[in-house]
Amino acid sequence: WGYDLDERFKLIRQFGNQVGFANALKYKLSGGKDHSYVNDIVIGRLKKMGLSVRGHTLIWPGWKHMHKDSLPLKNNKKALSDYCHSQIEEFASLWDVSEWDVMNEPRANHDIQDILGTHSMVDWYQTAKKYLRNKDAHLYLNDYQVISHMGSKWEKHIGLYHDTAKYLLDNGAPLTHLGFQSRFKAWVESEEIYRRLEEFRDLNLPVKATEFEIRSTRTKFTEQERARYTEQIMTTYFSHDLVCGFIAWTFFTEEGKLNPQDNSPEDFSLFYTDRIKPNGKVWLHLVRKHWNTDEVLKTNESGQIELRGFLGDYEVLIGKGKSLKRAQLTLDHEKNEFVVQI
């Protein structure tokens, strides 16, 4: 492969500040296995690099996505409930992550809720909150084809997602963030993406694109079109004040899947096997250059400067004579004046 493991770690740091493990933390695939290497070595290394880690997912409540050990419990309501809580407790307390998709795709996966009742979803969030290894971790509701749906069902998808999130909040679930998978399979105009995000303003929760991809399933995208569309979608999300993050689902090409004609990850990852793809270059330009504020300024006689910048975290270096002061500042809607003492 074009990149060894050390190179991959370095590249990840250039593209963002958070990492996920795709399907690897789903209980069906990982429950009961030894995770000490990932927890101690991989996550430890990522955190030392200043990267946070997101977890996906604590429960995917459809039978086809549940661990095989749960299947014999279909007709035992209490045993099934206990199993779900045990599953959530185990992984919430095991993984040192900064956020969890507590529940994944409940619109299409509600077999467990149909047995245990709607309030079971609230219980799952409360259990996750209670047993979090990282007590400050954010708790997401994650679902697909809400913002990115091109067909006639998008209004239904938005309504069902909104109703689920509101039910959770109204009934005491510690839901902190909304996750929209953002896997685009056809063109959706920027104005429409923004309008759909606005449908959730009344919930007043931060929003993240959790599984961004542009797939050639309904529309065949060229690499240049994919790059152009990546810029449009990322910019639209970035412009909305509720949006707090944007996650690419497929970063590197998966081994053995190199043919774009079979809709492999080569078709929608950010990298070829040995170089950055056009959509990856767009991503890198936006997050490292276009959305950064890099200024060299001189204060007035009162020691003041004024500048326009993007909201977010800043490192400021201030020099006076032989003195040099380094400060970390966060510019947001509420705070735009800072005093640094040197």
C-alpha positions as a Python dict, from the first residue, in 0.01 Angstrom:
ca = {
    (1, 'W'): (0, 0, 0),
    (2, 'G'): (106, 359, -55),
    (3, 'Y'): (86, 451, 315),
    (4, 'D'): (218, 261, 614),
    (5, 'L'): (53, 287, 956),
    (6, 'D'): (265, 577, 1081),
    (7, 'E'): (196, 776, 763),
    (8, 'R'): (-176, 713, 803),
    (9, 'F'): (-174, 854, 1156),
    (10, 'K'): (4, 1168, 1031),
    (11, 'L'): (-238, 1212, 742),
    (12, 'I'): (-542, 1179, 967),
    (13, 'R'): (-413, 1465, 1182),
    (14, 'Q'): (-389, 1688, 876),
    (15, 'F'): (-750, 1631, 779),
    (16, 'G'): (-927, 1689, 1109),
    (17, 'N'): (-942, 1649, 1485),
    (18, 'Q'): (-1160, 1342, 1535),
    (19, 'V'): (-1142, 975, 1437),
    (20, 'G'): (-1397, 695, 1423),
    (21, 'F'): (-1364, 323, 1361),
    (22, 'A'): (-1653, 277, 1114),
    (23, 'N'): (-1837, -44, 1212),
    (24, 'A'): (-1573, -178, 1450),
    (25, 'L'): (-1741, -66, 1776),
    (26, 'K'): (-2078, -221, 1696),
    (27, 'Y'): (-2159, -479, 1961),
    (28, 'K'): (-2265, -744, 1710),
    (29, 'L'): (-1914, -744, 1564),
    (30, 'S'): (-1704, -671, 1873),
    (31, 'G'): (-1894, -788, 2181),
    (32, 'G'): (-1698, -1035, 2394),
    (33, 'K'): (-1363, -973, 2223),
    (34, 'D'): (-1036, -847, 2369),
    (35, 'H'): (-1008, -474, 2293),
    (36, 'S'): (-704, -389, 2502),
    (37, 'Y'): (-482, -316, 2200),
    (38, 'V'): (-724, -66, 2047),
    (39, 'N'): (-800, 100, 2382),
    (40, 'D'): (-446, 116, 2514),
    (41, 'I'): (-240, 161, 2198),
    (42, 'V'): (-450, 302, 1916),
    (43, 'I'): (-685, 532, 2108),
    (44, 'G'): (-401, 631, 2338),
    (45, 'R'): (-190, 733, 2041),
    (46, 'L'): (-474, 927, 1881),
    (47, 'K'): (-543, 1119, 2202),
    (48, 'K'): (-174, 1208, 2240),
    (49, 'M'): (-197, 1357, 1890),
    (50, 'G'): (-484, 1580, 2006),
    (51, 'L'): (-752, 1376, 1827),
    (52, 'S'): (-1081, 1279, 1987),
    (53, 'V'): (-1251, 947, 1911),
    (54, 'R'): (-1621, 887, 1840),
    (55, 'G'): (-1805, 564, 1913),
    (56, 'H'): (-2054, 404, 1676),
    (57, 'T'): (-2285, 256, 1809),
    (58, 'L'): (-2415, 135, 2149),
    (59, 'I'): (-2734, -23, 2014),
    (60, 'W'): (-2867, -84, 1662),
    (61, 'P'): (-3209, -212, 1760),
    (62, 'G'): (-3303, -436, 1466),
    (63, 'W'): (-3269, -814, 1492),
    (64, 'K'): (-3034, -835, 1195),
    (65, 'H'): (-2798, -594, 1371),
    (66, 'M'): (-2813, -739, 1721),
    (67, 'H'): (-2556, -980, 1863),
    (68, 'K'): (-2646, -1346, 1811),
    (69, 'D'): (-2670, -1396, 2189),
    (70, 'S'): (-2977, -1172, 2197),
    (71, 'L'): (-3178, -1368, 1940),
    (72, 'P'): (-3303, -1644, 2176),
    (73, 'L'): (-3453, -1373, 2401),
    (74, 'K'): (-3722, -1258, 2156),
    (75, 'N'): (-4001, -1403, 2368),
    (76, 'N'): (-3859, -1305, 2708),
    (77, 'K'): (-3920, -934, 2754),
    (78, 'K'): (-3728, -892, 3080),
    (79, 'A'): (-3430, -1096, 2966),
    (80, 'L'): (-3415, -898, 2642),
    (81, 'S'): (-3431, -568, 2830),
    (82, 'D'): (-3156, -681, 3066),
    (83, 'Y'): (-2943, -790, 2771),
    (84, 'C'): (-2976, -449, 2599),
    (85, 'H'): (-2882, -265, 2916),
    (86, 'S'): (-2588, -499, 2975),
    (87, 'Q'): (-2466, -444, 2619),
    (88, 'I'): (-2482, -66, 2653),
    (89, 'E'): (-2325, -72, 2999),
    (90, 'E'): (-2034, -288, 2881),
    (91, 'F'): (-1936, -78, 2581),
    (92, 'A'): (-2011, 263, 2735),
    (93, 'S'): (-1779, 181, 3024),
    (94, 'L'): (-1517, 9, 2805),
    (95, 'W'): (-1434, 256, 2530),
    (96, 'D'): (-1252, 583, 2599),
    (97, 'V'): (-1438, 793, 2342),
    (98, 'S'): (-1563, 1151, 2344),
    (99, 'E'): (-1905, 1077, 2193),
    (100, 'W'): (-2139, 788, 2118),
    (101, 'D'): (-2411, 719, 1867),
    (102, 'V'): (-2621, 570, 2145),
    (103, 'M'): (-2892, 455, 1906),
    (104, 'N'): (-2849, 394, 1534),
    (105, 'E'): (-3119, 412, 1265),
    (106, 'P'): (-3431, 360, 1481),
    (107, 'R'): (-3655, 468, 1193),
    (108, 'A'): (-3591, 140, 1011),
    (109, 'N'): (-3473, -65, 1309),
    (110, 'H'): (-3732, -82, 1585),
    (111, 'D'): (-3773, -455, 1647),
    (112, 'I'): (-3650, -421, 2004),
    (113, 'Q'): (-3866, -116, 2081),
    (114, 'D'): (-4169, -299, 1944),
    (115, 'I'): (-4118, -560, 2215),
    (116, 'L'): (-3991, -346, 2504),
    (117, 'G'): (-4196, -33, 2435),
    (118, 'T'): (-4105, 314, 2312),
    (119, 'H'): (-3974, 424, 2651),
    (120, 'S'): (-3695, 167, 2624),
    (121, 'M'): (-3511, 420, 2406),
    (122, 'V'): (-3505, 667, 2694),
    (123, 'D'): (-3374, 393, 2924),
    (124, 'W'): (-3090, 319, 2682),
    (125, 'Y'): (-2973, 679, 2687),
    (126, 'Q'): (-2993, 694, 3065),
    (127, 'T'): (-2792, 372, 3092),
    (128, 'A'): (-2530, 507, 2851),
    (129, 'K'): (-2499, 828, 3051),
    (130, 'K'): (-2464, 639, 3378),
    (131, 'Y'): (-2182, 412, 3262),
    (132, 'L'): (-1980, 637, 3030),
    (133, 'R'): (-1607, 586, 3069),
    (134, 'N'): (-1560, 945, 2961),
    (135, 'K'): (-1822, 1122, 3175),
    (136, 'D'): (-1822, 1426, 2945),
    (137, 'A'): (-1892, 1225, 2629),
    (138, 'H'): (-2172, 1350, 2404),
    (139, 'L'): (-2470, 1127, 2326),
    (140, 'Y'): (-2608, 1121, 1972),
    (141, 'L'): (-2915, 998, 1787),
    (142, 'N'): (-2788, 878, 1449),
    (143, 'D'): (-2998, 808, 1139),
    (144, 'Y'): (-2969, 799, 761),
    (145, 'Q'): (-3124, 973, 460),
    (146, 'V'): (-3265, 1262, 663),
    (147, 'I'): (-3066, 1551, 521),
    (148, 'S'): (-2936, 1365, 214),
    (149, 'H'): (-3252, 1194, 81),
    (150, 'M'): (-3332, 1280, -279),
    (151, 'G'): (-3661, 1093, -329),
    (152, 'S'): (-4017, 1160, -219),
    (153, 'K'): (-3977, 1027, 137),
    (154, 'W'): (-3748, 1298, 272),
    (155, 'E'): (-4031, 1481, 453),
    (156, 'K'): (-4134, 1158, 624),
    (157, 'H'): (-3775, 1086, 724),
    (158, 'I'): (-3734, 1433, 874),
    (159, 'G'): (-4064, 1404, 1061),
    (160, 'L'): (-3986, 1064, 1212),
    (161, 'Y'): (-3635, 1168, 1317),
    (162, 'H'): (-3765, 1491, 1470),
    (163, 'D'): (-4043, 1306, 1655),
    (164, 'T'): (-3796, 1052, 1796),
    (165, 'A'): (-3553, 1320, 1914),
    (166, 'K'): (-3831, 1525, 2071),
    (167, 'Y'): (-3973, 1219, 2245),
    (168, 'L'): (-3632, 1142, 2392),
    (169, 'L'): (-3587, 1498, 2517),
    (170, 'D'): (-3943, 1529, 2653),
    (171, 'N'): (-3902, 1206, 2849),
    (172, 'G'): (-3571, 1280, 3015),
    (173, 'A'): (-3320, 1111, 2785),
    (174, 'P'): (-2975, 1278, 2808),
    (175, 'L'): (-2960, 1329, 2431),
    (176, 'T'): (-2701, 1598, 2359),
    (177, 'H'): (-2642, 1594, 1981),
    (178, 'L'): (-2813, 1509, 1652),
    (179, 'G'): (-2628, 1290, 1400),
    (180, 'F'): (-2717, 1290, 1030),
    (181, 'Q'): (-2532, 1030, 825),
    (182, 'S'): (-2515, 1251, 512),
    (183, 'R'): (-2446, 975, 263),
    (184, 'F'): (-2541, 1144, -65),
    (185, 'K'): (-2641, 926, -359),
    (186, 'A'): (-2776, 1202, -581),
    (187, 'W'): (-2761, 1580, -607),
    (188, 'V'): (-2937, 1786, -338),
    (189, 'E'): (-2917, 2163, -370),
    (190, 'S'): (-2742, 2366, -101),
    (191, 'E'): (-3055, 2564, -22),
    (192, 'E'): (-3245, 2240, 36),
    (193, 'I'): (-2976, 2097, 263),
    (194, 'Y'): (-2980, 2415, 469),
    (195, 'R'): (-3361, 2419, 484),
    (196, 'R'): (-3366, 2061, 614),
    (197, 'L'): (-3115, 2147, 884),
    (198, 'E'): (-3344, 2432, 985),
    (199, 'E'): (-3624, 2182, 1052),
    (200, 'F'): (-3438, 2088, 1373),
    (201, 'R'): (-3373, 2436, 1508),
    (202, 'D'): (-3649, 2408, 1767),
    (203, 'L'): (-3465, 2116, 1932),
    (204, 'N'): (-3168, 2349, 1993),
    (205, 'L'): (-2908, 2071, 1983),
    (206, 'P'): (-2570, 2068, 1806),
    (207, 'V'): (-2568, 1881, 1475),
    (208, 'K'): (-2300, 1667, 1311),
    (209, 'A'): (-2269, 1502, 970),
    (210, 'T'): (-2162, 1161, 1099),
    (211, 'E'): (-2113, 946, 789),
    (212, 'F'): (-2040, 1165, 489),
    (213, 'E'): (-1992, 1000, 151),
    (214, 'I'): (-2088, 1071, -208),
    (215, 'R'): (-2183, 739, -361),
    (216, 'S'): (-2243, 664, -728),
    (217, 'T'): (-2556, 458, -682),
    (218, 'R'): (-2841, 671, -813),
    (219, 'T'): (-2616, 922, -990),
    (220, 'K'): (-2278, 837, -1144),
    (221, 'F'): (-2036, 1104, -1025),
    (222, 'T'): (-1705, 1173, -1190),
    (223, 'E'): (-1417, 1244, -953),
    (224, 'Q'): (-1432, 1613, -1041),
    (225, 'E'): (-1807, 1624, -976),
    (226, 'R'): (-1754, 1444, -646),
    (227, 'A'): (-1493, 1702, -548),
    (228, 'R'): (-1717, 1993, -645),
    (229, 'Y'): (-2013, 1844, -459),
    (230, 'T'): (-1796, 1777, -153),
    (231, 'E'): (-1713, 2147, -139),
    (232, 'Q'): (-2079, 2244, -174),
    (233, 'I'): (-2203, 2008, 99),
    (234, 'M'): (-1925, 2086, 345),
    (235, 'T'): (-1969, 2461, 294),
    (236, 'T'): (-2345, 2437, 347),
    (237, 'Y'): (-2303, 2247, 673),
    (238, 'F'): (-2025, 2484, 783),
    (239, 'S'): (-2252, 2784, 725),
    (240, 'H'): (-2522, 2657, 964),
    (241, 'D'): (-2478, 2773, 1323),
    (242, 'L'): (-2602, 2447, 1479),
    (243, 'V'): (-2345, 2230, 1299),
    (244, 'C'): (-2048, 2128, 1515),
    (245, 'G'): (-1870, 1873, 1296),
    (246, 'F'): (-1838, 1681, 972),
    (247, 'I'): (-1710, 1320, 957),
    (248, 'A'): (-1603, 1128, 646),
    (249, 'W'): (-1703, 761, 669),
    (250, 'T'): (-1445, 625, 423),
    (251, 'F'): (-1106, 788, 458),
    (252, 'F'): (-868, 535, 301),
    (253, 'T'): (-945, 275, 36),
    (254, 'E'): (-1016, -67, 182),
    (255, 'E'): (-777, -344, 87),
    (256, 'G'): (-897, -554, -206),
    (257, 'K'): (-1160, -301, -321),
    (258, 'L'): (-992, -95, -586),
    (259, 'N'): (-1232, -93, -878),
    (260, 'P'): (-1455, 215, -900),
    (261, 'Q'): (-1688, 26, -1131),
    (262, 'D'): (-1811, -203, -852),
    (263, 'N'): (-1892, 91, -619),
    (264, 'S'): (-1603, 3, -389),
    (265, 'P'): (-1467, 251, -132),
    (266, 'E'): (-1219, 362, -400),
    (267, 'D'): (-1522, 531, -552),
    (268, 'F'): (-1593, 759, -254),
    (269, 'S'): (-1293, 757, -19),
    (270, 'L'): (-1067, 1063, 12),
    (271, 'F'): (-757, 875, -106),
    (272, 'Y'): (-636, 656, -387),
    (273, 'T'): (-397, 387, -271),
    (274, 'D'): (-100, 620, -315),
    (275, 'R'): (-226, 980, -332),
    (276, 'I'): (-505, 1218, -230),
    (277, 'K'): (-813, 1222, -452),
    (278, 'P'): (-969, 1550, -578),
    (279, 'N'): (-1242, 1536, -311),
    (280, 'G'): (-971, 1485, -49),
    (281, 'K'): (-785, 1791, -176),
    (282, 'V'): (-1105, 1995, -148),
    (283, 'W'): (-1154, 1873, 210),
    (284, 'L'): (-795, 1961, 300),
    (285, 'H'): (-819, 2307, 142),
    (286, 'L'): (-1139, 2392, 330),
    (287, 'V'): (-1035, 2279, 677),
    (288, 'R'): (-669, 2386, 667),
    (289, 'K'): (-675, 2703, 456),
    (290, 'H'): (-1013, 2847, 362),
    (291, 'W'): (-1174, 2817, 708),
    (292, 'N'): (-867, 2927, 901),
    (293, 'T'): (-782, 3281, 1004),
    (294, 'D'): (-407, 3341, 982),
    (295, 'E'): (-307, 3703, 1044),
    (296, 'V'): (8, 3893, 1140),
    (297, 'L'): (-91, 4231, 1289),
    (298, 'K'): (55, 4515, 1493),
    (299, 'T'): (-138, 4663, 1784),
    (300, 'N'): (-218, 5031, 1817),
    (301, 'E'): (-65, 5245, 2092),
    (302, 'S'): (-322, 5108, 2338),
    (303, 'G'): (-221, 4751, 2263),
    (304, 'Q'): (-543, 4673, 2074),
    (305, 'I'): (-605, 4495, 1746),
    (306, 'E'): (-923, 4418, 1553),
    (307, 'L'): (-978, 4143, 1298),
    (308, 'R'): (-1249, 3935, 1139),
    (309, 'G'): (-1224, 3560, 1181),
    (310, 'F'): (-1414, 3235, 1175),
    (311, 'L'): (-1566, 3114, 1499),
    (312, 'G'): (-1356, 2849, 1671),
    (313, 'D'): (-1032, 2789, 1857),
    (314, 'Y'): (-729, 3013, 1807),
    (315, 'E'): (-364, 3011, 1906),
    (316, 'V'): (-231, 3365, 1950),
    (317, 'L'): (136, 3466, 1975),
    (318, 'I'): (200, 3815, 2114),
    (319, 'G'): (545, 3968, 2120),
    (320, 'K'): (671, 4278, 2302),
    (321, 'G'): (1041, 4340, 2307),
    (322, 'K'): (1199, 4010, 2408),
    (323, 'S'): (878, 3883, 2566),
    (324, 'L'): (658, 3631, 2384),
    (325, 'K'): (318, 3524, 2513),
    (326, 'R'): (120, 3229, 2376),
    (327, 'A'): (-257, 3223, 2438),
    (328, 'Q'): (-539, 2986, 2351),
    (329, 'L'): (-869, 3161, 2272),
    (330, 'T'): (-1213, 3048, 2160),
    (331, 'L'): (-1412, 3289, 1946),
    (332, 'D'): (-1788, 3227, 1959),
    (333, 'H'): (-2114, 3419, 1923),
    (334, 'E'): (-2112, 3530, 2287),
    (335, 'K'): (-1744, 3623, 2329),
    (336, 'N'): (-1548, 3831, 2080),
    (337, 'E'): (-1327, 4047, 2303),
    (338, 'F'): (-1016, 3908, 2470),
    (339, 'V'): (-744, 4044, 2696),
    (340, 'V'): (-402, 3879, 2700),
    (341, 'Q'): (-163, 3999, 2972),
    (342, 'I'): (208, 3997, 2881),
}
